[in-house]
mmCIF file of C-alpha atoms in Angstrom:
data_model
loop_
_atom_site.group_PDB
_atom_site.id
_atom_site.type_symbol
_atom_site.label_atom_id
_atom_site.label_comp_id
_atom_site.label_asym_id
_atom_site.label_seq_id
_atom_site.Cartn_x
_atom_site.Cartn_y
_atom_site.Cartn_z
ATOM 1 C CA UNK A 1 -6.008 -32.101 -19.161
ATOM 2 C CA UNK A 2 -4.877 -30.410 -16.030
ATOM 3 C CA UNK A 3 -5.318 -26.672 -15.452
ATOM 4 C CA UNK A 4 -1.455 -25.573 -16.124
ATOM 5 C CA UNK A 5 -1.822 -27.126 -19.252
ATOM 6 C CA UNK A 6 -5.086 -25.641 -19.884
ATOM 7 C CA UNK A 7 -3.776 -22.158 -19.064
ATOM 8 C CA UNK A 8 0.035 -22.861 -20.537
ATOM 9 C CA UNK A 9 -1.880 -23.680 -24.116
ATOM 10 C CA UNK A 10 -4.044 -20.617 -24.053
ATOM 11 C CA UNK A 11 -1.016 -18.533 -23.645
ATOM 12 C CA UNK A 12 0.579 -20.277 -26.749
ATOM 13 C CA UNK A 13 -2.408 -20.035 -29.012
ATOM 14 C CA UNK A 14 -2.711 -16.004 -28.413
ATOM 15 C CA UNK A 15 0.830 -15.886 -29.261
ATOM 16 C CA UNK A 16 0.773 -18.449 -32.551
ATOM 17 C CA UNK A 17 -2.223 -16.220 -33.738
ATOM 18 C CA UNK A 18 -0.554 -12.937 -33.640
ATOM 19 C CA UNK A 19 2.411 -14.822 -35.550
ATOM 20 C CA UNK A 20 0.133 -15.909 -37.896
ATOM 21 C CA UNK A 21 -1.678 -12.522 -38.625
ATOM 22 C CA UNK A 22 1.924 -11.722 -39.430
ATOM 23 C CA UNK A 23 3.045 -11.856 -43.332
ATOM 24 C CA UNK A 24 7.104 -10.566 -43.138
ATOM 25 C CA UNK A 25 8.154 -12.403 -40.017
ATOM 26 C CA UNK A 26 10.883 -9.777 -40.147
ATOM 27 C CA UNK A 27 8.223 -7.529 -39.807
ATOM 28 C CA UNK A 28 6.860 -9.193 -36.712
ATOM 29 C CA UNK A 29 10.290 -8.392 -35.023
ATOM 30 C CA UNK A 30 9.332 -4.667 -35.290
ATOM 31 C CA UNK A 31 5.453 -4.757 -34.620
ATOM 32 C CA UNK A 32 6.296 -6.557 -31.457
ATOM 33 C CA UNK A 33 8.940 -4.586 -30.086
ATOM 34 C CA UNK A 34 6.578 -1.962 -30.518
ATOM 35 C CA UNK A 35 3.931 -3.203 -28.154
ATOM 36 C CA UNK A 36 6.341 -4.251 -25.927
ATOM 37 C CA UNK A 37 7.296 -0.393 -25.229
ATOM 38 C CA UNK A 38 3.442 0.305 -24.886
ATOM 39 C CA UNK A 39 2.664 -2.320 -22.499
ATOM 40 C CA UNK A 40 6.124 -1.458 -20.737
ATOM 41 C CA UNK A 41 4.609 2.309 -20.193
ATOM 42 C CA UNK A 42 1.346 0.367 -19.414
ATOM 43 C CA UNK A 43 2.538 -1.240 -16.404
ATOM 44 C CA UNK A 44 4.394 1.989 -15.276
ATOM 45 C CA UNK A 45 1.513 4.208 -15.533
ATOM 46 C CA UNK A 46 0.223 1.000 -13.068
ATOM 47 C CA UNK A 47 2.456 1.382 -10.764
ATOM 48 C CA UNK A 48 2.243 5.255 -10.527
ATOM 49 C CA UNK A 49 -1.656 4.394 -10.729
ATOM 50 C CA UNK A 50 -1.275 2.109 -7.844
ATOM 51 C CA UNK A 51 1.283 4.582 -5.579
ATOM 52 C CA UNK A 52 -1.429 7.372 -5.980
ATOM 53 C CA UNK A 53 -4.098 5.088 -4.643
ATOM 54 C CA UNK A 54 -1.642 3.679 -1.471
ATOM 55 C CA UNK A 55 -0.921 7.226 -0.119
ATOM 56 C CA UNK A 56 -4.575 8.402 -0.499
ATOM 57 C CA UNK A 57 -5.623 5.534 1.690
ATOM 58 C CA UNK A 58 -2.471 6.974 3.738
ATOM 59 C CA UNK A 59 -3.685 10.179 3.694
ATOM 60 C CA UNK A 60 -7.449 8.970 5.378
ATOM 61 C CA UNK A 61 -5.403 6.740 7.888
ATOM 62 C CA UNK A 62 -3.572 9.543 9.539
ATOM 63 C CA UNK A 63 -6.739 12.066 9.011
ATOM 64 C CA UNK A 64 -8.734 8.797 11.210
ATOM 65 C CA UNK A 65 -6.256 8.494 13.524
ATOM 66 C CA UNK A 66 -5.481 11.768 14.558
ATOM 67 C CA UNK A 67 -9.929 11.472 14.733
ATOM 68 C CA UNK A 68 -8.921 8.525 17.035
ATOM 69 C CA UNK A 69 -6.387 9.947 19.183
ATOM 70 C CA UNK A 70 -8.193 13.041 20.078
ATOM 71 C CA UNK A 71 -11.232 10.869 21.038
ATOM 72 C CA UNK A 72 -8.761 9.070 23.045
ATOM 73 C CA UNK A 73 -7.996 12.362 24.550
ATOM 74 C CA UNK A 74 -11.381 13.554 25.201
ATOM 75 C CA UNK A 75 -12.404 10.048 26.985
ATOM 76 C CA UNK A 76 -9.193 10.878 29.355
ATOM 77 C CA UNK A 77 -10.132 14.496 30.224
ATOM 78 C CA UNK A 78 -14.196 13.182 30.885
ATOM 79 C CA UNK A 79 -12.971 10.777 33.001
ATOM 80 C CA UNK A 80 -10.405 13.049 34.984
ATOM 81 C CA UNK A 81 -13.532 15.520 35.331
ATOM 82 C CA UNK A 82 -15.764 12.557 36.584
ATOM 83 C CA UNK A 83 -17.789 12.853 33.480
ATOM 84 C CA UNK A 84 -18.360 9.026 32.759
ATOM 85 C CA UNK A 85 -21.240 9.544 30.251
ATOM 86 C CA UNK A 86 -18.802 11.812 28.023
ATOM 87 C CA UNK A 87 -15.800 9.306 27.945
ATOM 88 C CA UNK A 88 -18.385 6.250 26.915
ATOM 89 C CA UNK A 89 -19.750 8.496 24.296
ATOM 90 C CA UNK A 90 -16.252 9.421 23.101
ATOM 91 C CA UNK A 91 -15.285 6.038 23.580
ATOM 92 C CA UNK A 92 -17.856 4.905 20.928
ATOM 93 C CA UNK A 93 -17.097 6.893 18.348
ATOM 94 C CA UNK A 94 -13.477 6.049 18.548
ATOM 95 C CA UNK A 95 -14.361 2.042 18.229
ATOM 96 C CA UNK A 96 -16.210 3.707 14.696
ATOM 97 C CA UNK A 97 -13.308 5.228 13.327
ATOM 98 C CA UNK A 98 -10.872 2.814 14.640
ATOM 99 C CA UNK A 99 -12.881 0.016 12.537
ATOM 100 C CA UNK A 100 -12.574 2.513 9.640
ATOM 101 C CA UNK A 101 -9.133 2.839 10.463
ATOM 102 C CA UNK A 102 -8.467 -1.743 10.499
ATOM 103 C CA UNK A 103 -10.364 -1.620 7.038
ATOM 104 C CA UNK A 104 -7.945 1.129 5.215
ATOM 105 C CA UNK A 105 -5.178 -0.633 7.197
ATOM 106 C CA UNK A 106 -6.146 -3.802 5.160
ATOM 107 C CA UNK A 107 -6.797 -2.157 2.068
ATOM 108 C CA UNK A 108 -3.147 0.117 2.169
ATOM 109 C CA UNK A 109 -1.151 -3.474 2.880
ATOM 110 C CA UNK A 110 -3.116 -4.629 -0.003
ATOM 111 C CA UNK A 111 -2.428 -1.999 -2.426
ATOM 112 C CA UNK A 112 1.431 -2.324 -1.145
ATOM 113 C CA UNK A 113 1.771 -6.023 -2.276
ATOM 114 C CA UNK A 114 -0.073 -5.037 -5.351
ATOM 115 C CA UNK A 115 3.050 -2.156 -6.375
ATOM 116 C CA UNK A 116 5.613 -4.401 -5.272
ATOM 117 C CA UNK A 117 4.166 -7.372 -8.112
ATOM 118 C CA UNK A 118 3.850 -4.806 -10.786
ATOM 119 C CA UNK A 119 7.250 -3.075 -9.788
ATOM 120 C CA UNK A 120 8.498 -6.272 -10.010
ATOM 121 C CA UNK A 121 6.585 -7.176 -13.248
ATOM 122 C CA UNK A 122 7.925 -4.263 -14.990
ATOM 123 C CA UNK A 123 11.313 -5.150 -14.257
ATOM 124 C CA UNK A 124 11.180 -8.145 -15.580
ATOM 125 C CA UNK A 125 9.371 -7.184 -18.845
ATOM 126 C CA UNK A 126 11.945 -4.568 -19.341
ATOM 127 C CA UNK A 127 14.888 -7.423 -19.205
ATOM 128 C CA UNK A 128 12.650 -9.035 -21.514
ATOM 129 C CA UNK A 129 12.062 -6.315 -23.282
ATOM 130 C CA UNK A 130 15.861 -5.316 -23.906
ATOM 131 C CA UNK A 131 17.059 -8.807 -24.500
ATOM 132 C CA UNK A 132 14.234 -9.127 -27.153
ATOM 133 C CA UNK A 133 16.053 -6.011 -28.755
ATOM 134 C CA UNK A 134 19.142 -7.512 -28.691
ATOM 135 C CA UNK A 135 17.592 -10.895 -30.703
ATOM 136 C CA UNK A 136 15.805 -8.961 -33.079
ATOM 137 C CA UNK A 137 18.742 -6.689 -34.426
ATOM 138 C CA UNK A 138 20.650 -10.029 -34.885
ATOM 139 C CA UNK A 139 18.146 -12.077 -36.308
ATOM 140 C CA UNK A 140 17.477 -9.269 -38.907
ATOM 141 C CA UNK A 141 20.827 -8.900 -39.436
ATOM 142 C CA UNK A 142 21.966 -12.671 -39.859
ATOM 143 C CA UNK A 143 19.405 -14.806 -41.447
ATOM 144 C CA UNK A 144 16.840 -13.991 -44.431
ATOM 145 C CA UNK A 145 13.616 -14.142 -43.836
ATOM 146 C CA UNK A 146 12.808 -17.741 -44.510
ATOM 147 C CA UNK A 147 16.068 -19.186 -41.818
ATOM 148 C CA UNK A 148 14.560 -16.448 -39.411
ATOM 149 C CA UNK A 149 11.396 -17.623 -39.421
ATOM 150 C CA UNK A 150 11.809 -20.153 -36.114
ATOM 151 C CA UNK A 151 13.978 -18.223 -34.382
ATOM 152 C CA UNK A 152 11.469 -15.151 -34.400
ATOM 153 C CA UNK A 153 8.952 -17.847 -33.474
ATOM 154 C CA UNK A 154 10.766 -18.778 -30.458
ATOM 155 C CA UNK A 155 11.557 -15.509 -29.230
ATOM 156 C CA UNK A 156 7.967 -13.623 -29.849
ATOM 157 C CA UNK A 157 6.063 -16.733 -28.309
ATOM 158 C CA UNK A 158 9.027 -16.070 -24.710
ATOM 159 C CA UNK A 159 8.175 -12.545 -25.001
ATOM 160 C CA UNK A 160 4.547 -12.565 -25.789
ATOM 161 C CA UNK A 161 4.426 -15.281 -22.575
ATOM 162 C CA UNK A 162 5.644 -12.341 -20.314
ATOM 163 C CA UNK A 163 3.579 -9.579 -21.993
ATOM 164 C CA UNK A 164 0.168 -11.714 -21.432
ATOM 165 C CA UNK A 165 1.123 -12.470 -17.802
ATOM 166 C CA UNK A 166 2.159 -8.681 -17.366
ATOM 167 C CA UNK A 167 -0.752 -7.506 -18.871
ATOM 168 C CA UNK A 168 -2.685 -9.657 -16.489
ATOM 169 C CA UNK A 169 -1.109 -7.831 -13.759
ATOM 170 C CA UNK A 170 -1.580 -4.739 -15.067
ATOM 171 C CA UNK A 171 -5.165 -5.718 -15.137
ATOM 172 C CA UNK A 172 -5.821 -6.750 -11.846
ATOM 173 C CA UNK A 173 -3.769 -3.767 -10.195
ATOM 174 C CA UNK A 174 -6.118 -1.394 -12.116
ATOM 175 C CA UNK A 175 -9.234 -3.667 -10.936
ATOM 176 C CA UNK A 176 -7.868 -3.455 -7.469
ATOM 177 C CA UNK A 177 -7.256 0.487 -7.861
ATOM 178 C CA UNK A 178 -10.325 0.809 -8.865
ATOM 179 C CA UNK A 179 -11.923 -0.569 -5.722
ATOM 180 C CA UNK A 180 -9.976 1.544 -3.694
ATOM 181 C CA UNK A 181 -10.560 4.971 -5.465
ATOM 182 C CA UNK A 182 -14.254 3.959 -4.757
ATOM 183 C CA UNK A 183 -14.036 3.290 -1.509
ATOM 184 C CA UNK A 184 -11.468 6.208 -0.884
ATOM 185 C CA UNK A 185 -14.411 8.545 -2.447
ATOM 186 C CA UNK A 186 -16.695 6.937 -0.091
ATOM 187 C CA UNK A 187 -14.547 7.426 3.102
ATOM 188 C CA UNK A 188 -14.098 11.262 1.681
ATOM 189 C CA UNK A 189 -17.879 12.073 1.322
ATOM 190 C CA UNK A 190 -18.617 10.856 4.751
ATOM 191 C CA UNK A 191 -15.591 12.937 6.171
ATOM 192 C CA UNK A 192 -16.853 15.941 3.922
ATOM 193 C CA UNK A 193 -20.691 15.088 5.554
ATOM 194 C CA UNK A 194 -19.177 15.690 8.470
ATOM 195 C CA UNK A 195 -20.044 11.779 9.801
ATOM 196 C CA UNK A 196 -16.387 11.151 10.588
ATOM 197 C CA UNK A 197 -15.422 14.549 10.775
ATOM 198 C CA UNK A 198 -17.723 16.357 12.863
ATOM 199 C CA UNK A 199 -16.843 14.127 15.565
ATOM 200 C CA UNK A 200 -14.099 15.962 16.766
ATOM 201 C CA UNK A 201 -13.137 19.218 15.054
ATOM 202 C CA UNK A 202 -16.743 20.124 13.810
ATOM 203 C CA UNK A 203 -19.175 22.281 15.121
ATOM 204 C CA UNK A 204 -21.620 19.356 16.633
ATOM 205 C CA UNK A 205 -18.803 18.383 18.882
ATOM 206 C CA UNK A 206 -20.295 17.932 22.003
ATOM 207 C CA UNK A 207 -18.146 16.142 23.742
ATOM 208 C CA UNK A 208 -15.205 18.641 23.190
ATOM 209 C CA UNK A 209 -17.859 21.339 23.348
ATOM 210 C CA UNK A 210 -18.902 20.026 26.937
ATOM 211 C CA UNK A 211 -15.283 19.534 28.239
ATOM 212 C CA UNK A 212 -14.241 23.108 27.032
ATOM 213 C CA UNK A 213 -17.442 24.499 28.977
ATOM 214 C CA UNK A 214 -16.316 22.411 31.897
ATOM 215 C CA UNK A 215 -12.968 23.534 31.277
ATOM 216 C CA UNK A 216 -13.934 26.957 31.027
ATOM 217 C CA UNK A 217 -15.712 27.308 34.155
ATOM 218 C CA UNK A 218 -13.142 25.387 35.702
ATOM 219 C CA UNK A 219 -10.824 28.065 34.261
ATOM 220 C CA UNK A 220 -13.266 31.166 35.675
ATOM 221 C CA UNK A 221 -13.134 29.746 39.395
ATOM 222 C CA UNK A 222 -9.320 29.246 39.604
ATOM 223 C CA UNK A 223 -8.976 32.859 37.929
ATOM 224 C CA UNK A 224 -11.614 34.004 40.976
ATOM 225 C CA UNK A 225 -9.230 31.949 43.638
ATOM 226 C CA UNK A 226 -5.981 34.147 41.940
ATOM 227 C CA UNK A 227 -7.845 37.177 42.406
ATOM 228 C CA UNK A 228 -8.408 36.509 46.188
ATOM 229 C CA UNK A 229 -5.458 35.379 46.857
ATOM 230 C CA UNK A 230 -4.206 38.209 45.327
ATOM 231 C CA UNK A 231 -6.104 40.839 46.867
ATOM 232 C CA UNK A 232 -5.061 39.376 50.137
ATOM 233 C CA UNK A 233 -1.491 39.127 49.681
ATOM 234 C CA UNK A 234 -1.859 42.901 48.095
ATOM 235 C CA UNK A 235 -3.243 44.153 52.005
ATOM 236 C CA UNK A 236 -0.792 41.441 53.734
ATOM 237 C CA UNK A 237 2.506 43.548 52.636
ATOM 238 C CA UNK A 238 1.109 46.570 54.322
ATOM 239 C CA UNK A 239 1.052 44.588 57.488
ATOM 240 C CA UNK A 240 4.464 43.540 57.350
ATOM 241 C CA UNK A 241 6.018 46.783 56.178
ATOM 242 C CA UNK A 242 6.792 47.934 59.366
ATOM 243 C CA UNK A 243 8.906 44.702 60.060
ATOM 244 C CA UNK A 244 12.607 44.855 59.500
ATOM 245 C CA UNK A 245 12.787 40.908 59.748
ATOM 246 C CA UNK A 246 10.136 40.303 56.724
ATOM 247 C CA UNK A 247 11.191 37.813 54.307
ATOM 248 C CA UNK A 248 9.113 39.227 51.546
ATOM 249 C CA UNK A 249 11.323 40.354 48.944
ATOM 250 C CA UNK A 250 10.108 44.422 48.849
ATOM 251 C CA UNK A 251 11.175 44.271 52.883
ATOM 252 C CA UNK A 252 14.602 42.294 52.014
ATOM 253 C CA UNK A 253 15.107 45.538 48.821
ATOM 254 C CA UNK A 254 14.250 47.818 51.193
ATOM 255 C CA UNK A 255 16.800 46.307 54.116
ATOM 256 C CA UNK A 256 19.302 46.035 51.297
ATOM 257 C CA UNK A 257 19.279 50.136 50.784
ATOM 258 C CA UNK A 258 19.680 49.995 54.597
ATOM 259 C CA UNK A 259 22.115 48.067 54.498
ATOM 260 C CA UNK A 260 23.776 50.178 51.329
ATOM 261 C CA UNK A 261 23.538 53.422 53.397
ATOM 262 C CA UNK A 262 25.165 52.072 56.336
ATOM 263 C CA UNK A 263 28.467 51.604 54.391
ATOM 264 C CA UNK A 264 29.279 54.975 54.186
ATOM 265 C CA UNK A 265 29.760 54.546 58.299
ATOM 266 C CA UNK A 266 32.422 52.084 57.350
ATOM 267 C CA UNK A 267 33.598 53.968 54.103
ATOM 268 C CA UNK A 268 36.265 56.553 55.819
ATOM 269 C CA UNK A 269 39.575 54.491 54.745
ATOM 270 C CA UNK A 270 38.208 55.046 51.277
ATOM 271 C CA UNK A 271 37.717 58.620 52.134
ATOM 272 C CA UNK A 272 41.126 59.342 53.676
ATOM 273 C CA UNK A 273 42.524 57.784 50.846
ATOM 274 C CA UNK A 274 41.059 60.521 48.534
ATOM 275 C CA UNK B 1 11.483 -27.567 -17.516
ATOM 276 C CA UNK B 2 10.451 -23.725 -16.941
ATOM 277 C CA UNK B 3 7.512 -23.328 -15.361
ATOM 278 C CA UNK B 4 5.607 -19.830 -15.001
ATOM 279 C CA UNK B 5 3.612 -18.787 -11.880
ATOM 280 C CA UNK B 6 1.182 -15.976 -13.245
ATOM 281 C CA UNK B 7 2.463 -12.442 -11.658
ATOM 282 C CA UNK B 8 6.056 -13.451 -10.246
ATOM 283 C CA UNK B 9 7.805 -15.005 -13.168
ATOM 284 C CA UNK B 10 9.530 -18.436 -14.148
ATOM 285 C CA UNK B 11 11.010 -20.750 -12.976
ATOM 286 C CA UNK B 12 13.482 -23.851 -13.605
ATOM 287 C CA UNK B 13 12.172 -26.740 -12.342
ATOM 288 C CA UNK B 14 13.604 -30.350 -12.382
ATOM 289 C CA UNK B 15 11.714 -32.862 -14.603
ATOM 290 C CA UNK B 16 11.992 -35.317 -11.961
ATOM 291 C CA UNK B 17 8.930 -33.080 -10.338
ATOM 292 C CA UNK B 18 6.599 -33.690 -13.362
ATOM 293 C CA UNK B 19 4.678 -36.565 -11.601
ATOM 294 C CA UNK B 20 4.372 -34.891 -8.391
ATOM 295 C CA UNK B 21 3.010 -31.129 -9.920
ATOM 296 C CA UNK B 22 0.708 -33.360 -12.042
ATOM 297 C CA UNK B 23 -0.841 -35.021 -9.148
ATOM 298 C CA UNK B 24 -1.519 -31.241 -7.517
ATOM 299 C CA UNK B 25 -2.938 -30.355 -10.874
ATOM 300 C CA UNK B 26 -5.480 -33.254 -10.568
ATOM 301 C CA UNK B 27 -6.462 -32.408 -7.859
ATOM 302 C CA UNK B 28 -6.728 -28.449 -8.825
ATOM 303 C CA UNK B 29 -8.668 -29.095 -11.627
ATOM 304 C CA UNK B 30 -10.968 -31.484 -9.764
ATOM 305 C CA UNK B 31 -11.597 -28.662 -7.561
ATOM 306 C CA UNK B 32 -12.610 -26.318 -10.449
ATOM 307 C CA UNK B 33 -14.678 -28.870 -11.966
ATOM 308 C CA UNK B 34 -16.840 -29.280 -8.528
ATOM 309 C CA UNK B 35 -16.623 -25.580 -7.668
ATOM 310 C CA UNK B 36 -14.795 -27.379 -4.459
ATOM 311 C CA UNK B 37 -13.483 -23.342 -3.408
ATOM 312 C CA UNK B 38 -11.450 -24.908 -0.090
ATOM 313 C CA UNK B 39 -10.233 -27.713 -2.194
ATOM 314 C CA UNK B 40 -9.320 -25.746 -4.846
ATOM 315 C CA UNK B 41 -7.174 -23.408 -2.580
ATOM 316 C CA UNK B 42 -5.552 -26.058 -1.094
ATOM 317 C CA UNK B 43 -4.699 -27.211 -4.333
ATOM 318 C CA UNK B 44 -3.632 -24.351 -5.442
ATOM 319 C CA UNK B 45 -0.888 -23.541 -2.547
ATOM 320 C CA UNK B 46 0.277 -26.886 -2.572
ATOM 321 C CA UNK B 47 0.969 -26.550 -6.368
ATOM 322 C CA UNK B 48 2.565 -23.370 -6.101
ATOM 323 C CA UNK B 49 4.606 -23.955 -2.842
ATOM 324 C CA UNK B 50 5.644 -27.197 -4.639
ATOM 325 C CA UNK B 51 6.949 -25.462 -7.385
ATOM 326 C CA UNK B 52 8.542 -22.374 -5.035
ATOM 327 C CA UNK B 53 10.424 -25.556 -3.279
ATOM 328 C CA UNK B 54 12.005 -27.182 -6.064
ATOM 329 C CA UNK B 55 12.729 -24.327 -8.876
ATOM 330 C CA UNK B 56 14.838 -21.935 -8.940
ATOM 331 C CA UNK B 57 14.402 -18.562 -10.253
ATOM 332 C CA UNK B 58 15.137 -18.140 -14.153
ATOM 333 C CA UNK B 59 17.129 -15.387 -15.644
ATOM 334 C CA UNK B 60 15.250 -12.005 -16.403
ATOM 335 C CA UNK B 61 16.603 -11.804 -19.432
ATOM 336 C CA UNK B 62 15.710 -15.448 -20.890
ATOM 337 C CA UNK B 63 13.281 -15.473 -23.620
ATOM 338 C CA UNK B 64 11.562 -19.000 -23.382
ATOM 339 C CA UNK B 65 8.340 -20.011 -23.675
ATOM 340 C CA UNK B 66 7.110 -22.157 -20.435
ATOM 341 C CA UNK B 67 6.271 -25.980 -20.153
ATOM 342 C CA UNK B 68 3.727 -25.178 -18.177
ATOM 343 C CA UNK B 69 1.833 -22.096 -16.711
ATOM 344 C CA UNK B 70 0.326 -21.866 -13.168
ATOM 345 C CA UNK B 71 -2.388 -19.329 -11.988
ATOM 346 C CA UNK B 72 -1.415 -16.656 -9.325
ATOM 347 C CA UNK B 73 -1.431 -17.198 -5.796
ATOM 348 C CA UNK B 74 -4.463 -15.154 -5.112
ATOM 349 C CA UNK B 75 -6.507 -15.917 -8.038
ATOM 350 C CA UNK B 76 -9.919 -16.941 -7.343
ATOM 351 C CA UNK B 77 -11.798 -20.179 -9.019
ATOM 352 C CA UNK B 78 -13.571 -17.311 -10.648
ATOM 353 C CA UNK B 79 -10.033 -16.278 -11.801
ATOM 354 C CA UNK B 80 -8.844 -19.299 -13.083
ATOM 355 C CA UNK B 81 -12.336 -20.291 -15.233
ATOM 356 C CA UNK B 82 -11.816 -16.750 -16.540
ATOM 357 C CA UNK B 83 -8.655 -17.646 -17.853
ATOM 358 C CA UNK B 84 -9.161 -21.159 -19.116
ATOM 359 C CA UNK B 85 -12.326 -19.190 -21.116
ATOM 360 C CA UNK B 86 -9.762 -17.623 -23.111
ATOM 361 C CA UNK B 87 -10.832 -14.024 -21.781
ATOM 362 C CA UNK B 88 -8.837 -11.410 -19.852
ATOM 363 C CA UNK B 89 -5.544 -11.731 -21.909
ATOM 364 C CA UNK B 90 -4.249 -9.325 -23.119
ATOM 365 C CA UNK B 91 -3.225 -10.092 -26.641
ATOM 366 C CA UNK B 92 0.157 -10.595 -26.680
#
């Protein structure tokens, strides 16, 4: 016998024993519906299960890449220094983390396809679910027990079909959850170690610790070229006070007041007019 | 018929397919038999993209039972002995 066979009579023997366990087939209408509820909030719990898991993982992918692109960074600024050795060494650590980063990559696209089944699954229990309701109310309200009996047969072994294959979903989303919230607690405790962490924002960050130093003495000479250049542009002015044709700015205010008192020379209309 | 692929539902396929998804099943269940894991996935696509080809999508709302029953795309050999053992189901 071939496998879909195999598998397709499995499925129908689960369901024929539950019928048979079942004395009122009436009854069975009921019982039923109720699990159907409880697996129905089964596989939503799943799915909200399985969303929790997805933006964890997205959670460490944007905490890794922002690892990444300061790395990135760093490598960029040793190089523009000349500081080969310090943009290899960042460049290392980025290939790490970026390898962390392809892995979680796999794992979130993985834990996507695995809501969109169960989403999927539960919507198609629930139209199960409803049109089961439906069947039931008019079964119990049509036929006596004995004229229900194959009708209830027929539509518990449909439903009971979908609940198996639902609850194998539900199974396998959990398994793959599971996995996930392991790794996830993995990738956590070496962030909290500071093995991922420490790489960029902690306090054994030499790379960043070496560029800032760099950075900072870099800073301390151009503040010392300022100050000279200051300090000769303060004694320069003094030169050039005396000149009346100095473009620096206190020589144009000063030929501008000149220029304000001579006015008064050409003010007389103004005056007569008073 | 209606035929069920585990985790996405059923589908109505033509009877005139019978012979040809019964072939792929021979050769699935050979697979499983020899522990064959590249045969067996081979098998297994075909089967399913066979049945994806020629059936169409049943209504949400139906409540029958399926002619036949196919494993899910990604199950494993593991997978598939696990559920021809008669363990993993939920009771329905």
């Amino acid at each position: 016998m071939g496998v879909m066979k195999r598998v397709t009579l499995i499925f129908r023997s689960k369901a024929n024993r539950a019928l048979d366990k079942m004395e009122d087939p009436r009854e069975t209408l009921d019982y039923s519906y109720q699990t159907q509820l409880e697996l129905l909030q089964k596989v939503r719990r799943g799915v909200a299960d399985v969303a929790t898991s997805r933006k964890r993982i997205e959670l460490q992918i944007n905490q890794l890449q922002q690892s990444s692109d300061k790395l990135d960074k760093q490598a960029r600024d040793s190089l523009a220094a000349g500081r080969e050795d310090l943009a290899r060494e960042a460049l290392v650590r980025k290939s790490g983390i970026q390898s962390q980063l392809n892995d979680l990559q796999t794992q979130y696209a993985s834990l996507q396809g695995e809501e969109e089944k169960l989403t999927a699954a539960s919507q198609r229990l629930q139209a199960k679910v409803d049109a089961f309701r439906t069947k039931k109310e008019t079964i119990k309200a049509t036929y006596t027990a004995a004229e229900a009996q194959t009708r209830i047969n027929e539509a518990f072994t449909g439903i009971s079909e979908e609940m198996g294959d639902v609850g194998l979903a539900v199974q396998r989303a959990e398994d793959k959850t599971e996995q996930m919230k392991a790794r996830a607690g993995a990738i956590d405790e070496l962030m909290a170690s500071g093995a991922l962490d420490d790489v960029v924002s902690g306090p054994r960050d030499d790379i960043q610790a070496e560029l800032d130093r760099m950075g900072a003495t870099h800073g301390v000479d151009a503040e010392l070229e300022r100050l000279k250049t200051e300090l000769e542009q303060g004694s320069a002015p003094k030169q050039l006070e005396g000149s009346a044709d100095s473009a620096q700015p206190v020589q144009r205010a000063a030929g501008g007041q000149s220029a304000h008192a001579a006015p008064p020379t050409d003010q007389p209309p103004a005056g007569d007019g008073q | 018929m209606i035929i069920r692929i585990l985790g996405e539902g059923q589908l109505e396929v033509d009877d005139s397919a019978a012979d040809e998804l019964n072939e792929l099943d021979s050769r699935l269940e050979v697979a499983v038999e020899r522990g064959d894991e590249a045969g067996f996935r081979a098998a297994l696509d075909a089967l399913l993209n066979r049945v994806r080809a020629t059936g169409t999508p049943v209504d949400d709302a139906l409540l029958e039972p399926s002619r036949l029953i196919l494993p899910q795309a990604d199950a494993t050999m593991a997978d598939v002995r696990r559920l021809l053992s008669d363990e993993g189901l939920i009771p329905g």
